[in-house]
Amino acid sequence: MSSIPTNKDAVPARVIVITSGKGGVGKTTTTANLGMSIARLGYKVTLIDADIGLRNLDLLLGLENRVLYTAMDVLQGECRLDQALIKDKRQKNLSLFSISKNQQKYNVTRKNMENFIQSISLLGYHFILIDCPAGIDVGFINAISPAEESLIITTPEVTAIRDADRVAGLLEANGIYNVKLLVNRVRPDMIQNNDMMSVRDVQEIVGIPLLGAIPEDNNVIISTNRGEPLVLKKKLTLSGIAFENAARRLIGKQDYFVDLDTPYTDKKGILKKVQNFFLGS
Ligand code: ADP
Ligand code: MG
């Protein structure tokens, strides 16, 4: 792929923090699947697990046994940065960087985070995705401080939408203006029965541009349990396609949305019916 930048030192990585406000809406799932998709498109990606108390990005990626060193160990001089960057064996463009182990004491500062990001960028990474902790306290502020872009995840539920809206305000107050929305766990059947807000309604309430929408899909849970991101499946499910689609939009390679009303058929069948589904709903 000739359009992929190769200049290691001069091209700074795009640093994108994945936030939500409310916990459990799909930040970690999104970080893993978007990261894997972007890496498969040929870019070097580091995923940072900044969710200290509820660290689980390593599990979703199936890398839990390989996290020997974390940012805390780098800071304490126990290892070099590259030793704490765990390379995915299935996709060599993808690395995982954990801030701390669950039982480790956490005292990473904003400055530390910024230095880590700069050093990772200098190693030639094109994208750094930061999986943000839930809530809006010190862990959140540390996670967002090195980012220039953000992706807000919400589900079509009022509690999650309210928190997403709050986080959008906080991001702006912290100088992050490039913000996009991803609506997760969408159920077209419920939308049709007026039991769930449409993606368009959600987007209008939060008032930021839409990156994509991901359907509710049991395969997400299965893939979490297997430590294998959905987008690695040979036969992609609709949620896998929707994540791939969002990844392409994030790198500026695609401009349409997947139709979540399409039955779960093969990828070709779904893509044939691609249209801006939420405009019609
Ligand atoms: P967060 O990082 O925001 O706390 P997670 O990514 O850990 O959220 O997701 C929370 C739970 O929701 C997990 O059990 C995950 O498998 C499930 N989940 C996330 N997205 C979907 C989806 N699109 N369909 C079904 N389950 C999902
Ligand atoms: Mg999480």
XYZ file of C-alpha atoms and ligand atoms in Angstrom:
309
model
C 0.000 0.000 0.000
C 1.904 2.979 -1.288
C -0.203 5.640 0.454
C 0.926 4.503 3.891
C 3.501 6.874 5.353
C 6.926 5.337 5.813
C 8.829 8.281 7.229
C 9.519 7.023 10.726
C 10.612 10.160 12.498
C 8.810 13.028 10.840
C 5.234 11.725 10.843
C 3.718 11.997 14.311
C 1.251 9.298 15.278
C -2.441 10.093 15.373
C -3.288 9.840 19.057
C -6.940 8.966 19.625
C -8.486 8.451 23.033
C -11.512 6.133 23.240
C -13.863 7.538 25.897
C -17.460 7.196 27.068
C -18.113 8.495 30.552
C -20.322 5.533 31.403
C -18.582 2.205 31.879
C -19.452 -1.004 30.080
C -20.592 0.565 26.800
C -17.834 -0.929 24.641
C -14.667 1.184 24.862
C -12.330 -1.766 25.223
C -14.148 -3.811 22.562
C -13.879 -0.846 20.197
C -10.211 -0.196 20.968
C -9.310 -3.830 20.251
C -11.323 -4.126 17.032
C -10.522 -0.724 15.556
C -6.857 -1.201 16.451
C -6.714 -4.630 14.835
C -8.530 -3.372 11.717
C -6.241 -0.384 11.266
C -3.190 -2.630 11.767
C -4.543 -5.013 9.120
C -4.805 -2.067 6.752
C -1.028 -1.754 7.022
C -0.520 0.878 9.704
C 1.556 0.429 12.861
C -0.764 0.706 15.860
C -0.184 0.801 19.606
C -3.133 0.226 21.911
C -2.715 1.723 25.356
C -4.680 0.221 28.200
C -5.161 3.205 30.471
C -8.075 1.551 32.268
C -6.155 0.878 35.445
C -8.616 -0.666 37.859
C -10.507 -2.668 35.250
C -7.685 -3.526 32.889
C -8.964 -5.980 30.292
C -7.699 -4.981 26.860
C -5.030 -7.698 27.204
C -7.790 -10.294 27.638
C -9.732 -9.142 24.591
C -6.576 -9.424 22.537
C -5.595 -12.771 24.059
C -2.318 -11.239 25.240
C -2.840 -11.585 28.997
C 0.010 -14.046 29.495
C 2.442 -11.884 27.604
C 2.148 -8.663 29.629
C 5.354 -8.889 31.654
C 6.132 -5.199 31.822
C 3.986 -2.099 32.021
C 4.474 1.667 31.924
C 5.062 1.553 35.679
C 8.028 -0.807 35.149
C 9.451 1.506 32.483
C 9.181 4.447 34.887
C 10.848 2.460 37.654
C 13.727 1.518 35.344
C 12.848 -2.193 35.346
C 12.676 -2.414 31.539
C 12.940 -0.473 28.308
C 9.881 0.957 26.553
C 10.084 -1.533 23.686
C 9.988 -4.414 26.188
C 6.666 -3.115 27.503
C 5.215 -2.908 23.986
C 3.709 -6.378 23.504
C 3.623 -7.333 19.811
C 0.587 -9.271 18.649
C 1.748 -12.516 17.041
C -1.208 -12.640 14.622
C -0.729 -9.073 13.425
C 2.788 -7.705 13.780
C 1.673 -4.095 13.198
C -0.241 -4.182 16.473
C 1.257 -3.642 19.947
C -0.257 -3.403 23.394
C 1.053 -1.092 26.089
C -0.439 -1.421 29.577
C -0.138 1.364 32.098
C -0.102 -0.852 35.157
C -0.957 -4.345 36.311
C -4.105 -4.666 38.375
C -2.298 -4.963 41.692
C 0.402 -2.414 40.829
C 0.334 0.971 42.516
C -0.596 3.614 39.968
C 1.149 6.931 39.872
C 1.585 7.823 36.242
C 1.341 11.549 35.647
C 0.081 13.523 32.666
C 3.666 14.361 31.805
C 4.609 10.647 31.910
C 1.738 9.845 29.539
C 2.789 12.578 27.141
C 6.396 11.355 27.173
C 5.312 7.765 26.507
C 3.173 8.845 23.562
C 6.002 10.874 22.097
C 8.460 7.993 22.446
C 6.012 5.486 20.901
C 5.394 7.883 18.023
C 9.138 8.128 17.435
C 9.308 4.326 17.187
C 7.377 4.716 13.924
C 3.810 4.020 15.028
C 1.109 5.670 12.923
C -1.787 5.325 15.364
C -1.954 5.265 19.146
C -5.373 4.371 20.555
C -5.867 4.977 24.270
C -8.531 2.889 26.026
C -9.764 5.347 28.620
C -10.953 4.414 32.111
C -14.649 4.955 32.931
C -15.533 8.055 34.902
C -14.022 11.509 34.681
C -11.429 11.589 37.471
C -7.620 11.627 37.390
C -7.304 8.463 35.269
C -9.557 10.028 32.649
C -7.626 13.303 32.610
C -4.286 11.460 32.301
C -5.649 9.332 29.474
C -7.019 12.235 27.446
C -4.149 14.667 27.999
C -1.789 13.344 25.282
C -4.586 12.891 22.709
C -5.462 15.195 19.857
C -8.523 13.251 18.787
C -11.228 11.357 20.592
C -13.829 8.770 19.866
C -16.824 8.777 22.191
C -18.634 5.468 22.571
C -22.236 5.335 23.632
C -25.104 2.913 23.512
C -28.581 4.160 22.490
C -29.610 4.462 26.158
C -30.324 7.732 27.913
C -27.839 7.126 30.743
C -24.971 6.440 28.349
C -25.977 9.324 26.063
C -26.014 11.782 28.948
C -22.507 10.717 29.988
C -21.310 10.883 26.372
C -22.612 14.420 26.156
C -20.809 15.345 29.369
C -17.567 13.837 28.143
C -17.889 15.736 24.850
C -17.964 18.955 26.893
C -14.968 17.896 28.985
C -12.943 17.010 25.893
C -13.627 20.408 24.403
C -12.698 22.088 27.691
C -9.392 20.213 27.501
C -8.652 21.370 23.964
C -9.695 18.213 22.101
C -11.905 19.380 19.241
C -11.554 16.498 16.810
C -14.192 14.222 18.310
C -16.332 11.534 16.700
C -19.151 9.329 17.918
C -19.571 5.558 17.737
C -22.954 4.135 18.715
C -22.630 0.587 20.005
C -25.102 -2.221 20.741
C -27.660 -0.943 18.231
C -30.742 -3.127 17.773
C -32.572 -2.336 14.528
C -35.538 -4.503 15.603
C -36.024 -2.365 18.723
C -35.588 0.854 16.738
C -38.286 -0.281 14.341
C -40.650 -0.867 17.269
C -39.797 2.547 18.702
C -38.250 0.855 21.731
C -34.781 2.217 21.057
C -33.461 5.532 19.813
C -32.158 5.471 16.266
C -28.496 6.132 15.601
C -29.492 9.413 14.028
C -31.402 10.478 17.158
C -28.390 9.654 19.333
C -26.076 11.563 17.033
C -28.344 14.600 17.071
C -28.502 14.656 20.870
C -24.746 14.389 21.359
C -24.160 16.693 18.393
C -20.825 15.355 17.162
C -20.025 13.674 13.832
C -20.733 9.971 13.559
C -17.901 7.540 12.883
C -20.085 4.471 12.862
C -22.636 2.233 14.518
C -22.134 -1.310 15.775
C -25.025 -3.743 16.195
C -25.695 -5.773 19.309
C -24.075 -9.129 18.573
C -23.450 -12.181 20.748
C -20.295 -12.789 18.751
C -18.758 -9.828 20.587
C -19.025 -11.772 23.847
C -17.748 -14.975 22.244
C -14.758 -13.154 20.774
C -14.011 -11.519 24.144
C -13.979 -14.910 25.817
C -11.691 -16.310 23.131
C -9.296 -13.361 23.180
C -9.760 -12.956 19.454
C -11.050 -9.630 18.099
C -14.113 -10.032 15.863
C -12.417 -8.460 12.884
C -10.031 -11.443 12.727
C -12.859 -13.854 11.937
C -12.597 -15.354 8.450
C -16.312 -14.961 7.948
C -17.104 -11.560 9.376
C -20.357 -10.983 11.250
C -22.194 -7.693 10.772
C -20.565 -6.241 13.901
C -17.127 -7.196 12.529
C -17.935 -5.480 9.248
C -19.227 -2.441 11.117
C -15.948 -2.200 13.076
C -13.931 -2.570 9.866
C -16.072 0.090 8.267
C -15.460 2.458 11.203
C -11.713 1.791 10.962
C -11.724 2.684 7.267
C -13.628 5.859 7.985
C -11.147 6.729 10.740
C -8.242 6.511 8.308
C -10.246 8.385 5.703
C -10.667 5.502 3.261
C -14.418 5.045 3.257
C -17.399 7.275 3.349
C -20.453 5.118 3.744
C -22.131 3.398 6.647
C -23.053 -0.254 6.948
C -26.752 -0.996 6.831
C -27.570 -2.559 10.181
C -30.964 -3.711 8.885
C -29.358 -6.166 6.494
C -29.752 -9.764 7.594
C -26.603 -11.519 8.733
C -25.512 -12.856 5.357
C -22.063 -13.042 3.806
C -19.839 -9.982 3.638
C -20.415 -9.480 -0.080
C -24.154 -9.562 0.376
C -24.028 -7.006 3.150
C -21.682 -4.697 1.318
C -23.905 -4.814 -1.750
C -26.685 -3.334 0.325
C -24.527 -0.696 1.941
C -26.371 2.522 2.446
C -26.731 5.282 4.922
C -29.078 3.210 7.066
C -29.726 5.627 9.849
C -30.910 8.418 7.610
C -33.866 6.300 6.703
C -34.714 5.136 10.207
P -16.045 -0.757 28.435
O -14.614 -0.917 28.042
O -16.643 0.522 27.930
O -16.258 -0.940 29.904
P -16.429 -3.322 27.122
O -15.824 -3.155 25.769
O -15.611 -4.054 28.138
O -16.889 -1.908 27.702
O -17.847 -4.023 26.917
C -18.695 -4.287 28.037
C -19.467 -5.566 27.784
O -20.358 -5.387 26.700
C -18.582 -6.749 27.416
O -19.064 -7.890 28.054
C -18.748 -6.859 25.923
O -18.562 -8.167 25.460
C -20.172 -6.378 25.725
N -20.371 -5.759 24.403
C -19.733 -4.663 23.920
N -20.175 -4.367 22.678
C -21.116 -5.298 22.352
C -21.946 -5.528 21.204
N -21.884 -4.747 20.122
N -22.792 -6.604 21.243
C -22.838 -7.405 22.328
N -22.095 -7.232 23.431
C -21.242 -6.192 23.465
Mg -12.945 -1.182 29.351
